[in-house]
Tab-separated table of C-alpha atoms in Angstrom:
chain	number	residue	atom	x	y	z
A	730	UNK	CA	121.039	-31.871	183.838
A	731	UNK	CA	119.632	-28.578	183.255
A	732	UNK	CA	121.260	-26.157	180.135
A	733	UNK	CA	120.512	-22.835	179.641
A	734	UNK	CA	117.733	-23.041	177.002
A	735	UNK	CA	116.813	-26.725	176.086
A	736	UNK	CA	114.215	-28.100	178.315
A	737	UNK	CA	115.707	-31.927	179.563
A	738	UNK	CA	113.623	-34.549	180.225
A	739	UNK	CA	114.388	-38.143	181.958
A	740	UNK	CA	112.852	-41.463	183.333
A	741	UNK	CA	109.636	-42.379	182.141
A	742	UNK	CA	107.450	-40.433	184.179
A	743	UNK	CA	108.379	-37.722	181.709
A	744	UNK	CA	108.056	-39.439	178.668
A	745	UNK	CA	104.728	-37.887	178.231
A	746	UNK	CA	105.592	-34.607	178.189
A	747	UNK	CA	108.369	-34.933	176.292
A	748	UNK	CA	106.195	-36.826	173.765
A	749	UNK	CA	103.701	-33.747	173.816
A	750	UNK	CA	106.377	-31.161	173.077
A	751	UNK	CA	108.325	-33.628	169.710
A	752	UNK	CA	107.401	-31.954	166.652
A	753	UNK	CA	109.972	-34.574	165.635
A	754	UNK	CA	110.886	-37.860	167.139
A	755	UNK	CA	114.507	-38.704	166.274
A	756	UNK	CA	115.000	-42.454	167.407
A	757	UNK	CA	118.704	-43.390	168.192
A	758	UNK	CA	117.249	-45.863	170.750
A	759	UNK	CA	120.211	-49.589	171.180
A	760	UNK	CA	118.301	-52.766	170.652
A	761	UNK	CA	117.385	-54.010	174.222
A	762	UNK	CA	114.121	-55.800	175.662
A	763	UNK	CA	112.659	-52.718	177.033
A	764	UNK	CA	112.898	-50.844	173.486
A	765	UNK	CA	111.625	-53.217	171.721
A	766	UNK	CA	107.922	-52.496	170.231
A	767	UNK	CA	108.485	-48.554	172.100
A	768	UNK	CA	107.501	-46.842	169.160
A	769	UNK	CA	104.001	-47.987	169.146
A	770	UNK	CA	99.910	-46.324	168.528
A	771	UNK	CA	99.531	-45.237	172.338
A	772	UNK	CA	103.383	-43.478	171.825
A	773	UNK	CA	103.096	-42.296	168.467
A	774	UNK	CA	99.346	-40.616	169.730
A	775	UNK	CA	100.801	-38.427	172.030
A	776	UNK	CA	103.001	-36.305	169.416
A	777	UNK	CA	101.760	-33.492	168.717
A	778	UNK	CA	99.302	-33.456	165.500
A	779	UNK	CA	101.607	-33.331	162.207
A	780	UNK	CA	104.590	-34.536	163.996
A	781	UNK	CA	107.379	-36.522	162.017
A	782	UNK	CA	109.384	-39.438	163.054
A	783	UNK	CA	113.227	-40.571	162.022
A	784	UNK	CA	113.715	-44.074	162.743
A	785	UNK	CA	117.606	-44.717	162.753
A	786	UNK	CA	117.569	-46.831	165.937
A	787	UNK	CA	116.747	-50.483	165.341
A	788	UNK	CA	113.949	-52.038	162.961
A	789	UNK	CA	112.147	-53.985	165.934
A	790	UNK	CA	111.287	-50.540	167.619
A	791	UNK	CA	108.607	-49.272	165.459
A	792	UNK	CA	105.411	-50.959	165.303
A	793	UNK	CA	104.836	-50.513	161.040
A	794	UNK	CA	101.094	-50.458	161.298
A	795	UNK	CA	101.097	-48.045	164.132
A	796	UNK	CA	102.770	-45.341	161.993
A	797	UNK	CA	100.986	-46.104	158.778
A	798	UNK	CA	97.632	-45.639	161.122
A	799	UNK	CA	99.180	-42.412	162.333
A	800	UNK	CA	99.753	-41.265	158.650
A	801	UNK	CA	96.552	-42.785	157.545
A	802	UNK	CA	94.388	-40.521	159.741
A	803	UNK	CA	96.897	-37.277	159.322
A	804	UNK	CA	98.389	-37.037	162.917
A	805	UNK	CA	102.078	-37.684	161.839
A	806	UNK	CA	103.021	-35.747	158.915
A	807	UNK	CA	105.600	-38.000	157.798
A	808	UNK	CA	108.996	-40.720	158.768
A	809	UNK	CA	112.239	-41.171	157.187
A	810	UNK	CA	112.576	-45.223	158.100
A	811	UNK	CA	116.805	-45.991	157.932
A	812	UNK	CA	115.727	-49.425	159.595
A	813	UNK	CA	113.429	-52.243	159.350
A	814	UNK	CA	113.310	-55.811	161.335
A	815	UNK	CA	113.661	-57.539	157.857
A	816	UNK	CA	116.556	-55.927	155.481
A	817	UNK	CA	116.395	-55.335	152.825
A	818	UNK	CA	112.797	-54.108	153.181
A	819	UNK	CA	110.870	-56.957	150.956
A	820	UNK	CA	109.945	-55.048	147.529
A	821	UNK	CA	106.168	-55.442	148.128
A	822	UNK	CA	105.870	-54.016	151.794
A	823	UNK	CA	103.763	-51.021	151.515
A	824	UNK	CA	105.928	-48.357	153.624
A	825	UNK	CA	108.033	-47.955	150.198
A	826	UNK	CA	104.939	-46.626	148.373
A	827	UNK	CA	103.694	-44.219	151.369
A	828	UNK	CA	103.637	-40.649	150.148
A	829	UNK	CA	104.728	-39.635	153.432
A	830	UNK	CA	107.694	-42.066	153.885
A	831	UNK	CA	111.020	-41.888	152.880
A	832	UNK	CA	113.212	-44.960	153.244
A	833	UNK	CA	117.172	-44.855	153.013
A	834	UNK	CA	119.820	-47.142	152.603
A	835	UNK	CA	120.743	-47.939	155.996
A	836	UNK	CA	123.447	-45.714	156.135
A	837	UNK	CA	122.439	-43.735	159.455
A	838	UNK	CA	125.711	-45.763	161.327
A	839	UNK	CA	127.481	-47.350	158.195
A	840	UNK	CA	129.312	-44.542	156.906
A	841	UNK	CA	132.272	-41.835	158.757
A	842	UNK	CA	131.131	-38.663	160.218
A	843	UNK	CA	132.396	-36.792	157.518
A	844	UNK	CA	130.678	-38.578	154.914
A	845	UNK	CA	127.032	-38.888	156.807
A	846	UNK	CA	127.764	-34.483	156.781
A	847	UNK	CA	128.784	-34.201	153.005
A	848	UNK	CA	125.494	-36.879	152.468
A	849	UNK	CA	123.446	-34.375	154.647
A	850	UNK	CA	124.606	-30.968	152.680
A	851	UNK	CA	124.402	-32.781	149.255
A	852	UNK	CA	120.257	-33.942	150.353
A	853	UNK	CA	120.264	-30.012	151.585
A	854	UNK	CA	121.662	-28.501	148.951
A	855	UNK	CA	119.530	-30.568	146.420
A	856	UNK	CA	116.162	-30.345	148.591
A	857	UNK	CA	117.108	-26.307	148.340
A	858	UNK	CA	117.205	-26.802	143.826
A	859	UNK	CA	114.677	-28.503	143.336
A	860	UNK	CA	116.651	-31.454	142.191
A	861	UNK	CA	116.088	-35.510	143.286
A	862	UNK	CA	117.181	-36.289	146.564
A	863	UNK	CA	120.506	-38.231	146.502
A	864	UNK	CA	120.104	-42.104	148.228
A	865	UNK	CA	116.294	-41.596	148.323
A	866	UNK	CA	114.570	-43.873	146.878
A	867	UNK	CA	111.310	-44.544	145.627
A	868	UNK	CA	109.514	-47.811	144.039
A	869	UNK	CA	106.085	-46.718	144.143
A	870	UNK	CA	106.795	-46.976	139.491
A	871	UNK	CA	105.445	-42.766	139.619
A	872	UNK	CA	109.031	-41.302	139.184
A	873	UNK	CA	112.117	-42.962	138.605
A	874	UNK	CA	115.872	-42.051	139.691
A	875	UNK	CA	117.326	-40.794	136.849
A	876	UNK	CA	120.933	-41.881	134.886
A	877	UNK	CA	122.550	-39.227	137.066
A	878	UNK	CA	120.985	-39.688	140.323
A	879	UNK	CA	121.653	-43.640	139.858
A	880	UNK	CA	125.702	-42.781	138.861
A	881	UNK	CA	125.777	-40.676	142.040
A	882	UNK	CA	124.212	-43.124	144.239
A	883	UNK	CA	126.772	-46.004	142.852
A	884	UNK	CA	129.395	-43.324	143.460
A	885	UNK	CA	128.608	-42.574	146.630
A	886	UNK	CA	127.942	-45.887	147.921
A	887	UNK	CA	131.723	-46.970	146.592
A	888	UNK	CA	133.076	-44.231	147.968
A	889	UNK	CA	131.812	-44.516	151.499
A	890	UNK	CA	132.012	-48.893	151.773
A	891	UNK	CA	134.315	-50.409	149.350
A	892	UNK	CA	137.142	-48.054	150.818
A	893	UNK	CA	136.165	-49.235	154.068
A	894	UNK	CA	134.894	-45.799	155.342
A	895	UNK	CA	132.457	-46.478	158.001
């Protein structure tokens, strides 16, 4: 299907050059046998250099070592990681303390539409004041969430589960 403007792409014989033209890789991938392990060093390598990569799909798609490797050696500029094949992530894996990775809650297909949109304007409108990014977290002991950020998260999190808003 061909749309005035956005160049398609489809089948795997084009996965290449798709690949070649994502400055970002947005993965919203199901869980089946084939996508299993897809996100892998011989994928990730043929991004473009400084590419980034949002993993909302499924945990058991991304190959961990692969993208720290990519990272590592400065050909992906960074991931935001929503899912992981353990959960929680264990406290010592070392994708939380990555510069160049930020890990949420596992919200990407918890929450309404209308919530995952006021989450996305609130992370906008703080990215755009210089203030902490709401429901991003980081362990690596350098800065911690603050009182308010932590209220907000607790909040947040109430509002959009233990109303049942999913």
């Amino acid at each position: 299907k061909n749309s005035h403007g956005v160049q398609c792409y489809a089948e795997n014989d084009q996965l290449a050059a798709f690949l070649r033209e994502s400055h970002i890789l947005v993965n919203l991938l199901p869980d089946t046998i084939a996508t299993r392990g897809i996100i892998n060093a011989e994928l990730l390598e043929q991004l473009p250099p400084n590419a980034g990569l949002i993993n909302v799909g499924r945990g058991h798609q991304l190959d961990h070592d692969a993208l720290l490797v990519g990272l590592n050696n400065g050909h992906l500029s960074g991931a935001v990681l929503d899912v992981f094949p353990v959960e929680p992530l264990p406290p010592e894996d070392p994708l939380w303390r990555h510069p160049r990775i930020i890990i949420t809650s596992h919200v990407a297909s918890l929450i309404s539409n209308t919530a995952k949109a006021k989450q996305a304007i609130e992370i906008i409108q703080a990215d755009r004041s210089g203030l902490p990014l709401p429901l991003v977290f980081n362990q690596s002991g350098e800065e911690e969430m603050n009182a308010k950020q932590e209220q907000l998260t607790a909040a947040r999190l109430a509002e959009n589960y233990k109303f049942g808003k999913r």
